[in-house]
Amino acid sequence: MKNSFFYDLGKAAFGTLDMVLEADKPVTVEALIGECRSGDLVDRKPGGFRYINIQQIQLQPGIGKYRFPLAKRPPWCKGGLISPLPDDEIAPFRYVEINGECRVKSIQRNEIFPAEFHDEDSSFISSDEKLNQVWEFCKYSIKATAAFGLFIDGERERRPYEGDAYINQLGWFCCCADKTIPRNTIDYLLKYPTWPTEWQLLMPVVAYDYLLYTGDIASVDSWMDILEERLLEKYVGKDHLLYTDETDPKDIVDWPIKERDGYEFGETNLVPNCYRYGALLAMEKLTGKSSYREKADTLRQAIRKSMLIGNRFVDSPGSEHSALHSKIFPLFFGVGSKNECAGIENAGMCCSVYGAQFLLDVMFGNGMEFEAMKMLCSDKERSWLNMISQGSTITMEAWSNEDKPNQDWNHAWGAAPCNIIPRQVAGIRPIEAGFKKFAFDPHPAGVKEFSATFPIVQGRSIHVEYSNGKASITVPEDTSAVCKGKELTPGTHSVEL
C-alpha cells in the first residue's frame, strides 16, 4: 500500500505543518515540504536557498497527528535575536509531499502572519490586470515576510538589513498603519549596522519616513545620537567626500555585483556620496538644524565638482563611465537635475530588484511615468510578472535564479511596487509627520481606471477613485492634502488631473 500524496497550498508562507496520518502497522514514511515543484512533486533540488526539507517520520498503527519536524535555527547574526516563536521553528513552503504506506486524513499549515496586518485595510484594483497582479503579489510579499516581528532579508540569513528595511517599511506603511515592526527593525539596525556604506547612510532616511507615517516623535528622539553616527563623518576627507575602505563599511552601489551596470569604483564613489547627501537632508528635517543643510550643500558642490563631467555624472573621479546608478541616485537625492541624468528611460531594468525601487521612483517623479508603468507591467525576464511565472508567490531576492544562483524566494526587498503603486500611481505620500498633511499627485500613466484605499494612523484611511483623467479623493479627519498647489480639507473632493 505504498502511496504518494502531493498538495499545493496556493502560496508560500512561513509556518509549521501538522498532518493527520493513518497507518495499518508501524511504518516509516517520507514527508517533504518546499517552495518549488517539479511536475506533481516537490522539487528535491531547487538550488540556492529555495526551501526544501525532507524528513522520515515514524508512524504508529491507527490515526495519529504528526508535526513535520523542523530544526531550530541559530540566533541571528550579531544581535542574538531569536524568532519570537520559541516553541516552534518555522519554514517557508507552499508544497507538501508524503510517500509511504499510509493514508493522509488531513494536512494543515499553521501560517504565521503579523497580527496587525489586515488584508482589507489596503486595496488597489485597476483596469490593467497585469498591474493588479503585481500589486497583489508584492502586497502579499510584505505580509508573508513579516512573520518574525522584524523586517528580515529572507530565508537564507533571516536578519534585518538597512537596504531591505527601506523598501520593506514603505511597503508596510502602504498596507498597515501599525508601527511596531518598523520601530523594532530600526531599533535593531541602529544597534547592529550591516556592512554596506550606502545602507548605513539610509538610516536617517528610514527614520524620517517612519516619522512621516507614524508621528512617533518619542522613538525618533531616542534614535538621534546613533543616527548622527550613521552619517559616517569619520570617513569624510578634506574634500568633503566619503572615503571608505574594503571592509566595513564598504561601498555596494547595487547587489548582486552583476547588477551594477559596469560601475567603475574609485577611492571615492558617486553613489554613496549621493546617499550621504540624502542622509544629511533627512537629519535636517528630523532635527531642524541648519548645520546639516550646510554640510549637505558643501557635499553637493564637492560631488558636482569632482564627478559631473560636462552635463553627465560619472561613477567616480577620473572615470569616464556612467552606470545607470550614476543617473538614478543623483536625481533621486537631488544632487543633479534631470538633464544631467539623461538616459534613464532608455536604459531598461539594468539594476537589481533593490535598485528598481529608486529607478521607478525617479521615473515616476520626473516625467517618465509611461516608461515606468511599462516596467511595472512587463512580463519580460526582469519583471515581477516573470517572478510569478517562475513559480514564486513571494518576491524573489533577484530577478531569476540565473541572476543569483544562491537566492531565496522570499525577499521583500523585491517588493518595490507595493509602495510605488500607492505613492506614485495613486500619488499618496505623507509630507508632514503622522500624515497630518499628504501630497496627492497621481501618475496613472495610461491606466484608465483605478480604485485604491490605504491606511494611515489612528484607524483612518485614504480612498481614491480615478477614471479617465478625473479623480475623487476622500481626505480623513485631522489631516489635509495638497494637490496641484491647492489644499484639500477633510472630506471628499473631485479633482481634474
PDB file of C-alpha atoms in Angstrom, residues 426 428 438 440 442 448-454 461-476 481 483 488-489 491-497:
ATOM      1  CA  ALA A 426      -2.176  56.612  -6.777  1.00  0.00           C
ATOM      2  CA  ILE A 428      -0.404  59.427  -1.940  1.00  0.00           C
ATOM      3  CA  PHE A 438      -0.045  64.442   2.383  1.00  0.00           C
ATOM      4  CA  PHE A 440      -1.991  63.811  -3.789  1.00  0.00           C
ATOM      5  CA  PRO A 442      -1.337  60.545  -9.134  1.00  0.00           C
ATOM      6  CA  LYS A 448      -7.823  54.181 -17.478  1.00  0.00           C
ATOM      7  CA  GLU A 449      -9.347  53.486 -14.076  1.00  0.00           C
ATOM      8  CA  PHE A 450      -8.343  52.527 -10.565  1.00  0.00           C
ATOM      9  CA  SER A 451      -9.779  52.376  -7.064  1.00  0.00           C
ATOM     10  CA  ALA A 452      -7.443  52.479  -4.071  1.00  0.00           C
ATOM     11  CA  THR A 453      -7.599  52.533  -0.278  1.00  0.00           C
ATOM     12  CA  PHE A 454      -4.581  52.926   2.013  1.00  0.00           C
ATOM     13  CA  SER A 461      -7.777  55.595   5.602  1.00  0.00           C
ATOM     14  CA  ILE A 462      -7.492  57.467   2.336  1.00  0.00           C
ATOM     15  CA  HIS A 463      -9.671  56.413  -0.576  1.00  0.00           C
ATOM     16  CA  VAL A 464      -9.166  57.349  -4.230  1.00  0.00           C
ATOM     17  CA  GLU A 465     -11.335  56.679  -7.282  1.00  0.00           C
ATOM     18  CA  TYR A 466      -9.822  57.523 -10.656  1.00  0.00           C
ATOM     19  CA  SER A 467     -11.377  57.379 -14.126  1.00  0.00           C
ATOM     20  CA  ASN A 468     -10.091  58.867 -17.376  1.00  0.00           C
ATOM     21  CA  GLY A 469      -8.412  61.979 -16.029  1.00  0.00           C
ATOM     22  CA  LYS A 470     -10.775  62.649 -13.116  1.00  0.00           C
ATOM     23  CA  ALA A 471     -10.231  61.623  -9.513  1.00  0.00           C
ATOM     24  CA  SER A 472     -12.260  61.597  -6.332  1.00  0.00           C
ATOM     25  CA  ILE A 473     -10.324  61.535  -3.070  1.00  0.00           C
ATOM     26  CA  THR A 474     -11.582  61.168   0.485  1.00  0.00           C
ATOM     27  CA  VAL A 475      -9.386  63.106   2.921  1.00  0.00           C
ATOM     28  CA  PRO A 476      -9.754  61.798   6.511  1.00  0.00           C
ATOM     29  CA  ALA A 481      -3.922  67.024   1.224  1.00  0.00           C
ATOM     30  CA  CYS A 483      -2.975  68.670  -4.946  1.00  0.00           C
ATOM     31  CA  LEU A 488      -7.810  69.841   0.303  1.00  0.00           C
ATOM     32  CA  THR A 489      -9.557  69.767   3.682  1.00  0.00           C
ATOM     33  CA  GLY A 491     -13.996  65.369   3.069  1.00  0.00           C
ATOM     34  CA  THR A 492     -14.438  64.113  -0.479  1.00  0.00           C
ATOM     35  CA  HIS A 493     -13.065  66.175  -3.367  1.00  0.00           C
ATOM     36  CA  SER A 494     -13.239  65.865  -7.146  1.00  0.00           C
ATOM     37  CA  VAL A 495     -10.011  66.667  -8.970  1.00  0.00           C
ATOM     38  CA  GLU A 496      -9.179  67.114 -12.649  1.00  0.00           C
ATOM     39  CA  LEU A 497      -5.766  65.597 -13.386  1.00  0.00           C
TER      40      LEU A 497
END
